[in-house]
Short mmCIF file of C-alpha atoms in Angstrom, two decimals:
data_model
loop_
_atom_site.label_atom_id
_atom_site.label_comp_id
_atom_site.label_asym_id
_atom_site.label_seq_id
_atom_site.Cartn_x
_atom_site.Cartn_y
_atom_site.Cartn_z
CA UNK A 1 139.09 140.10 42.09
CA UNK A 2 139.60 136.62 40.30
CA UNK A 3 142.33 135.74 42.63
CA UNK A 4 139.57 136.31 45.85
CA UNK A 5 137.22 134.69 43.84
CA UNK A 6 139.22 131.70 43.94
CA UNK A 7 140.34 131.70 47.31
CA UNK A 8 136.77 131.69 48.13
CA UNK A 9 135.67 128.72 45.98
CA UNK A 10 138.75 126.85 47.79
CA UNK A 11 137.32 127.45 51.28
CA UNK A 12 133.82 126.57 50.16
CA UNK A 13 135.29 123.24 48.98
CA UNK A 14 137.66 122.28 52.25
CA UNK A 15 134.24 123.25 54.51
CA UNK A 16 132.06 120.60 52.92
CA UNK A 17 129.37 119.81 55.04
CA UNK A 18 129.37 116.43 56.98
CA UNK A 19 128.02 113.76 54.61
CA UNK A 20 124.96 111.84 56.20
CA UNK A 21 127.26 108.73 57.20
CA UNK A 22 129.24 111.16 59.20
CA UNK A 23 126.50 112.74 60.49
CA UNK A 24 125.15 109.39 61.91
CA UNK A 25 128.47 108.46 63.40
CA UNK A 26 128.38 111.88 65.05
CA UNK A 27 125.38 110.78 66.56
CA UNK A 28 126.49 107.38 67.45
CA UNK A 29 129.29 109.12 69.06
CA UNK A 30 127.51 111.67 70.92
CA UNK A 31 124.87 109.34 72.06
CA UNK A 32 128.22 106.76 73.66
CA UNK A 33 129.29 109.41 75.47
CA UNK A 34 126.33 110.18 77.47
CA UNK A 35 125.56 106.80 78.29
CA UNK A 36 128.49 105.93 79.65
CA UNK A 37 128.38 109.79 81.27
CA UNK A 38 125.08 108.35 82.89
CA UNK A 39 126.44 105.31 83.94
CA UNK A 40 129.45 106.77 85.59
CA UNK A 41 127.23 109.22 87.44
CA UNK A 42 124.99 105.99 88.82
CA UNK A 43 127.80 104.51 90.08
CA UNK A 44 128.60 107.35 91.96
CA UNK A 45 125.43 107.74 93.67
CA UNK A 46 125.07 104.17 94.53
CA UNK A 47 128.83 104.17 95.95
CA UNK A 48 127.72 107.37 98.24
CA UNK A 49 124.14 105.60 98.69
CA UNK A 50 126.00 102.51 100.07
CA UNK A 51 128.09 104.30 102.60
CA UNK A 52 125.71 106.27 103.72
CA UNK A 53 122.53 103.71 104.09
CA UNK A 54 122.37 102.24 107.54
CA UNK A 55 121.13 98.88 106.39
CA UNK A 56 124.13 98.11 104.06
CA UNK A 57 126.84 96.77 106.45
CA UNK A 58 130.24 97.97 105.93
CA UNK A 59 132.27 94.85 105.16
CA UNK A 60 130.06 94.84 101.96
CA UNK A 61 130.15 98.64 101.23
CA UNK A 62 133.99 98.50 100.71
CA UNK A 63 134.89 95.76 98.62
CA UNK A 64 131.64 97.20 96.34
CA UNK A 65 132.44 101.02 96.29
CA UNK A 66 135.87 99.54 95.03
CA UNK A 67 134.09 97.67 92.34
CA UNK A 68 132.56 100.42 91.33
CA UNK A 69 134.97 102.28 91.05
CA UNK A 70 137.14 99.84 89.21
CA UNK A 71 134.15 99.51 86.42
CA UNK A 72 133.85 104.30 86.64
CA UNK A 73 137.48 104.63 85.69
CA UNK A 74 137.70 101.54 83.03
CA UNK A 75 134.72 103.74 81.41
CA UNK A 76 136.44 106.51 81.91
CA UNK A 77 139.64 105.34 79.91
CA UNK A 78 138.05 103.32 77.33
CA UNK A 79 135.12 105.85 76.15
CA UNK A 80 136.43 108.99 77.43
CA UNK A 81 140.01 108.68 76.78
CA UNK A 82 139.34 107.10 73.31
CA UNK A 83 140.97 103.48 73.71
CA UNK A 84 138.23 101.95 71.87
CA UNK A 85 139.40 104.19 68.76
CA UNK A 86 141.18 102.20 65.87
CA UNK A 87 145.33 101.89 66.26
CA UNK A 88 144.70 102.45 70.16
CA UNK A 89 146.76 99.26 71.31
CA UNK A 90 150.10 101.11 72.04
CA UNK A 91 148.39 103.42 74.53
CA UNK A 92 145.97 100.84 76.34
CA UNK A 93 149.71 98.35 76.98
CA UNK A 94 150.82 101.79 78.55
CA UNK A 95 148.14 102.51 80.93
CA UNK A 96 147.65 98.85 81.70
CA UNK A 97 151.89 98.56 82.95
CA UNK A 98 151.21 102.04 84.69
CA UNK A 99 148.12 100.56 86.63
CA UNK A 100 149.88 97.00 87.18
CA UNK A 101 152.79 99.35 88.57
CA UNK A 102 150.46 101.32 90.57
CA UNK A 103 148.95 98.32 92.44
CA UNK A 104 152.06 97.07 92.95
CA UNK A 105 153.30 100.33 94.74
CA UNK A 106 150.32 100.36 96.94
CA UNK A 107 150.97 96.78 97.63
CA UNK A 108 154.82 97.41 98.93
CA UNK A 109 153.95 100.52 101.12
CA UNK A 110 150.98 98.74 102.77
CA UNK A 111 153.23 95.86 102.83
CA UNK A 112 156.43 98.39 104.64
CA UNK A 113 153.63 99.72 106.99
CA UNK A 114 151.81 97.55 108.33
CA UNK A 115 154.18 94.68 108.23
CA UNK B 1 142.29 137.81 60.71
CA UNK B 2 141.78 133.94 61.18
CA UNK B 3 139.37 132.18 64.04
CA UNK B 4 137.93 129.93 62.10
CA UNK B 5 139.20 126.30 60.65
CA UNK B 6 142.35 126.75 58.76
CA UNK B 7 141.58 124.91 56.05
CA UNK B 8 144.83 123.87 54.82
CA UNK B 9 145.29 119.75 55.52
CA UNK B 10 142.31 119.38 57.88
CA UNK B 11 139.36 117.14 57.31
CA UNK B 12 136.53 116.28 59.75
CA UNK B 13 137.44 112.52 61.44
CA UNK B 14 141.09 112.98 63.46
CA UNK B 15 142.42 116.28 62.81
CA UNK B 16 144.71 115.64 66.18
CA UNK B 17 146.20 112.21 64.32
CA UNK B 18 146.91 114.11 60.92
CA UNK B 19 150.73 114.64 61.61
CA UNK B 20 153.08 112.50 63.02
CA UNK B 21 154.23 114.81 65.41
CA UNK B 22 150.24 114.86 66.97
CA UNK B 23 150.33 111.12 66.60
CA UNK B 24 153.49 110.97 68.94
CA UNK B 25 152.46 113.89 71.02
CA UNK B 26 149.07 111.55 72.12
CA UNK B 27 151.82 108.33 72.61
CA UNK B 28 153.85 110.93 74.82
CA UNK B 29 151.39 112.03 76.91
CA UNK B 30 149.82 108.24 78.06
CA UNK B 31 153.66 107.74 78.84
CA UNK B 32 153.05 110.97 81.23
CA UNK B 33 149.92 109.64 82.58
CA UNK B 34 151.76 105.45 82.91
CA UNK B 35 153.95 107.44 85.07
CA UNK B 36 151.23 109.88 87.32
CA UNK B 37 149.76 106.44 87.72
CA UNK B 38 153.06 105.46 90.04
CA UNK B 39 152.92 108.94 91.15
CA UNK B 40 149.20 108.90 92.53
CA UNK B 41 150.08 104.99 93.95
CA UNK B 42 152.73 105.93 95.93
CA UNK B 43 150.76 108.66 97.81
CA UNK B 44 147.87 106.36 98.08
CA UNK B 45 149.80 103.50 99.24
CA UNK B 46 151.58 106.12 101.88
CA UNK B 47 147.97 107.64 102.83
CA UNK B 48 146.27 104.15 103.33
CA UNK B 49 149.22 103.29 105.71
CA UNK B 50 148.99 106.12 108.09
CA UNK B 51 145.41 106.87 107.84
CA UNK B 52 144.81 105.50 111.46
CA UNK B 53 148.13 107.12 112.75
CA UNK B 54 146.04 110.41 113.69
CA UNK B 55 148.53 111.28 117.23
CA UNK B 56 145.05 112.19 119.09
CA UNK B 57 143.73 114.61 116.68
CA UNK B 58 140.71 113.93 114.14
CA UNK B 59 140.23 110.72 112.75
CA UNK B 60 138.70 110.42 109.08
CA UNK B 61 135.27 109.48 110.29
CA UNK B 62 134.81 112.61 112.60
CA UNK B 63 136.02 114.70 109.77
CA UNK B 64 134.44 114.02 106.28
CA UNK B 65 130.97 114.96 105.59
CA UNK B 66 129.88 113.21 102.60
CA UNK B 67 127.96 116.99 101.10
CA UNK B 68 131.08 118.74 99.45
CA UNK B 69 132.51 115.46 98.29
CA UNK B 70 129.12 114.80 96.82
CA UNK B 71 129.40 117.92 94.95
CA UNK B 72 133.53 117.69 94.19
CA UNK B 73 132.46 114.05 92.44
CA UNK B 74 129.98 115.51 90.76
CA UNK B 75 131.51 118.68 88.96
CA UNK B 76 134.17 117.03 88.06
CA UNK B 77 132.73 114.11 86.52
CA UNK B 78 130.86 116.81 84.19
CA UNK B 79 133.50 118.48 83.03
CA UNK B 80 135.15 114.98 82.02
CA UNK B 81 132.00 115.05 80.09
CA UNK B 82 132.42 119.03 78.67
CA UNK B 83 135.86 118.04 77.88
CA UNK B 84 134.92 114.85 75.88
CA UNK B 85 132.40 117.22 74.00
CA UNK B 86 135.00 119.41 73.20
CA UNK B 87 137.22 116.98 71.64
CA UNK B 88 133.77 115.63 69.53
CA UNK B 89 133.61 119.31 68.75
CA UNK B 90 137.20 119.83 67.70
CA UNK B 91 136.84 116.41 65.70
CA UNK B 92 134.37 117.82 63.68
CA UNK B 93 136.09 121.05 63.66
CA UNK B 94 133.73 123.36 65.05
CA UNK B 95 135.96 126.30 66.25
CA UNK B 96 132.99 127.47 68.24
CA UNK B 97 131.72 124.53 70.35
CA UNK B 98 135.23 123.63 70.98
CA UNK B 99 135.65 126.78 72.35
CA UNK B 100 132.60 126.91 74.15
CA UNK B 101 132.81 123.35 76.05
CA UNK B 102 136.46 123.49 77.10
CA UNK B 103 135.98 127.26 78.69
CA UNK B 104 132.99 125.59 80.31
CA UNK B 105 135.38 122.67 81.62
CA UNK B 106 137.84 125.09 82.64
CA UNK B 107 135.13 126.84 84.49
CA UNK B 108 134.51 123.20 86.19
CA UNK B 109 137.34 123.23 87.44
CA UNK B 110 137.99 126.61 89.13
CA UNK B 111 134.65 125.73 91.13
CA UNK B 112 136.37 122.44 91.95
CA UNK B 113 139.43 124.19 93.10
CA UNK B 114 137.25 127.21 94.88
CA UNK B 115 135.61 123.76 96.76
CA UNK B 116 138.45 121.91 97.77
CA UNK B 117 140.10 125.69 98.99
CA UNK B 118 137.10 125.85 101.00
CA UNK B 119 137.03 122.28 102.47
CA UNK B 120 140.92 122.98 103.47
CA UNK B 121 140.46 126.16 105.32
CA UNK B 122 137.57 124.28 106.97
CA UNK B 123 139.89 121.34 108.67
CA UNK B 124 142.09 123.44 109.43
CA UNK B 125 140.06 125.67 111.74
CA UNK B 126 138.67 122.14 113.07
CA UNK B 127 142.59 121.91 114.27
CA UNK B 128 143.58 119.50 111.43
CA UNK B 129 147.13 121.40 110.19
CA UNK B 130 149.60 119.66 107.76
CA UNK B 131 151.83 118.44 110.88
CA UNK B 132 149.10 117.70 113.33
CA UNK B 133 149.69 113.91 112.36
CA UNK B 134 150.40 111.47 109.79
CA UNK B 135 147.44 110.98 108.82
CA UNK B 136 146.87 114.73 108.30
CA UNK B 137 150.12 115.00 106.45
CA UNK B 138 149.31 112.13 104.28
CA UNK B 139 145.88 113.58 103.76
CA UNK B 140 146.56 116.88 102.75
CA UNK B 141 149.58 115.76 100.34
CA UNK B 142 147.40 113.63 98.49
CA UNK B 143 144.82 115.89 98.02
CA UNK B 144 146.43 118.60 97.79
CA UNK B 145 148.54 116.93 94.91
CA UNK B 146 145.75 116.57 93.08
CA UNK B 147 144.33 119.69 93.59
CA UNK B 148 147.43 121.14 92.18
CA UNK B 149 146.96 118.87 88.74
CA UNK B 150 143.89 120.47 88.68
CA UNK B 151 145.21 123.58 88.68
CA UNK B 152 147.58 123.15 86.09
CA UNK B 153 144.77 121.56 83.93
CA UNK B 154 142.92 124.67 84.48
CA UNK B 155 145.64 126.71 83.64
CA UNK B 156 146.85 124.93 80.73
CA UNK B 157 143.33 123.91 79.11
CA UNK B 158 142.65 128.14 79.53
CA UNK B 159 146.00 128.73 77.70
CA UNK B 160 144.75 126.46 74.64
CA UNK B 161 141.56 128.12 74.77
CA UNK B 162 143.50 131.79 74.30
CA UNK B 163 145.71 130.56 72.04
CA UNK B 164 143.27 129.65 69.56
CA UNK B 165 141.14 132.71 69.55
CA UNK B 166 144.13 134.10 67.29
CA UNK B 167 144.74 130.74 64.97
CA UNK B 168 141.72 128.43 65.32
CA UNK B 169 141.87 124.93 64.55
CA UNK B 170 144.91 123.67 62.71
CA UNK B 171 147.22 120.59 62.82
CA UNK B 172 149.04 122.01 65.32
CA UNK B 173 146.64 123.06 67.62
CA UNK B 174 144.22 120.25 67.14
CA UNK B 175 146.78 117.32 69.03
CA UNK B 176 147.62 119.92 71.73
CA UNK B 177 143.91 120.30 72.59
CA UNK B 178 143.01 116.31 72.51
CA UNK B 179 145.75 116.25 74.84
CA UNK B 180 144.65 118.34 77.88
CA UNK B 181 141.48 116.70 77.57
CA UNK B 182 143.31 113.04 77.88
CA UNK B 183 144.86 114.59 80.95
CA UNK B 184 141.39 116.28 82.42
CA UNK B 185 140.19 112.70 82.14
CA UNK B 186 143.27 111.22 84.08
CA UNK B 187 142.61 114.13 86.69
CA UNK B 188 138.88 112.80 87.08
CA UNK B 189 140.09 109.06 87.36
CA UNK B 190 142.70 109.81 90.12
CA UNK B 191 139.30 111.53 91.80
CA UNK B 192 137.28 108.43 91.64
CA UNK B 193 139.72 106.74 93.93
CA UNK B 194 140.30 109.23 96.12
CA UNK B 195 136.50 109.93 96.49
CA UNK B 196 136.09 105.71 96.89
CA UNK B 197 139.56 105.50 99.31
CA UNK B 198 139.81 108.26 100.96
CA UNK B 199 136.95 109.67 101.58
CA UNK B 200 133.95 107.55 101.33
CA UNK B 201 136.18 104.33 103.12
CA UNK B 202 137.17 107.37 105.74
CA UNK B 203 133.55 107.34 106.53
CA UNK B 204 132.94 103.67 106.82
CA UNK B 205 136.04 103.69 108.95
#
């Protein structure tokens, strides 16, 4: 009975309820996330929106849906994929020399192809 | 009898970060996706070259319709965001959200899958099989190649997901489920460019 006791007086203490700073970072947190959620989803429609307007001419739709892109997925790693937590610097060099690598792929075959 | 938090070590903040072994698991895994990066480039690189090769069959621009892509973009841009909630949820650790917004992700993605299954069987009655031309070969293996990373995300997000109905959140569990998510986000930034490259560029022509 004293021995239950106890082991319910431990859990109590290791579930303390988030402190009000917490809670408010929560928040913060929470509220990040959808904008940049919102954001993404914008630049999606207005990458679909210029390809499929008539009065936007297609030598501007492409370099722009690629810019658009570009900002989506640096979004997408930073926010989403936590690279603007604290002691993220390892993993941002590593994604950086895969997407410099990556480029530089695309780059050769196109080059291979076309060439 | 445990599904809720194990209490032993964990404290709201970064459960995933509170061993060593989660901290290298997280370095491990953006090695994996440094590498996919190369992976996805190459087929890219390979698609983008023989995209106009089409050997008298259907070119790009007479096949897309712009609908199901619409729709592919969009669930799968909101279960990046389920996903991210999850990990908020796990953070805090709430057993039950977690559990909640990643079976909603992995839900996501089967309609994703169920989609792209759908759009396949579709070109292929149009007369667009894997060897009809390059550009059909280099079409389907890029998709498809990402298709099956979605699968596996499915399949290993809804393994997590069982997993922890018997042990809950602990320090183990917690860098194994940050994880997955890391790689459902990599899965949804591989689909922005092949939504922007492939498909809406197809379009333009």
């Amino acid at each position: 009975m004293v021995d239950s006791n106890l082991e319910k007086d431990v859990r109590q203490r290791t579930t303390i309820p988030a402190s009000i700073k917490e809670e408010q970072q929560h928040r913060q947190t929470y509220k990040k996330l959808i904008v940049s959620f919102i954001l993404m989803m914008v630049f999606t429609l207005c990458s679909f929106y210029a390809v499929l307007s008539e009065s936007i001419p297609a030598s501007f739709a492409a370099p722009f849906i690629v810019a658009l892109a570009i900002l989506q997925v640096i979004l997408q790693l930073v926010i989403f994929m936590h690279l603007d937590d604290k002691g993220s610097g390892y993993q941002a060099i590593i994604i950086s020399f895969g997407l410099i690598f990556a480029l530089a792929v695309v780059a050769c075959l196109l080059f291979l192809i076309w060439w | 009898m445990q599904t809720e938090v194990n209490p032993s070590k964990l404290t709201p903040g970064h459960p995933e970060k509170s061993t060593l072994e989660g901290r290298n698991k997280i370095l491990g895994v953006w090695f994996f996706l440094g590498g996919e990066c190369v992976l996805f480039a190459s087929l890219m690189g390979t698609y983008l070259g023989l995209r106009g090769s089409t050997a008298g069959g259907l070119s790009p621009q007479e096949l897309f319709g712009f609908e199901l892509v619409l729709v592919m973009t969009i669930i799968l841009l909101v279960s990046s965001l389920t996903s991210v909630i999850g990990v908020l949820a796990l953070q805090r650790l709430d057993y039950a959200k977690m559990q909640l917004w990643f079976g909603i992700t992995v839900l996501l993605g089967l309609a994703f899958l169920a989609c792209e299954i759908y759009e396949f069987v579709e070109y292929v009655h149009l007369g667009l099989g894997y060897t009809t031309s390059a550009f059909s070969s280099a079409f389907y293996t890029m998709v498809g190649f990402h298709g099956a990373h979605v699968l596996f995300g499915v399949g290993w997000i809804a393994a997590l997901i069982f997993r922890a109905t018997r042990i809950g959140i602990d320090e183990t569990n917690a860098p194994k489920f940050y994880v997955a998510s890391l790689y459902w986000h990599f899965i949804d930034v591989v689909w922005v460019f092949i939504f922007t490259i492939v498909y809406l560029m197809g379009m333009v022509g």
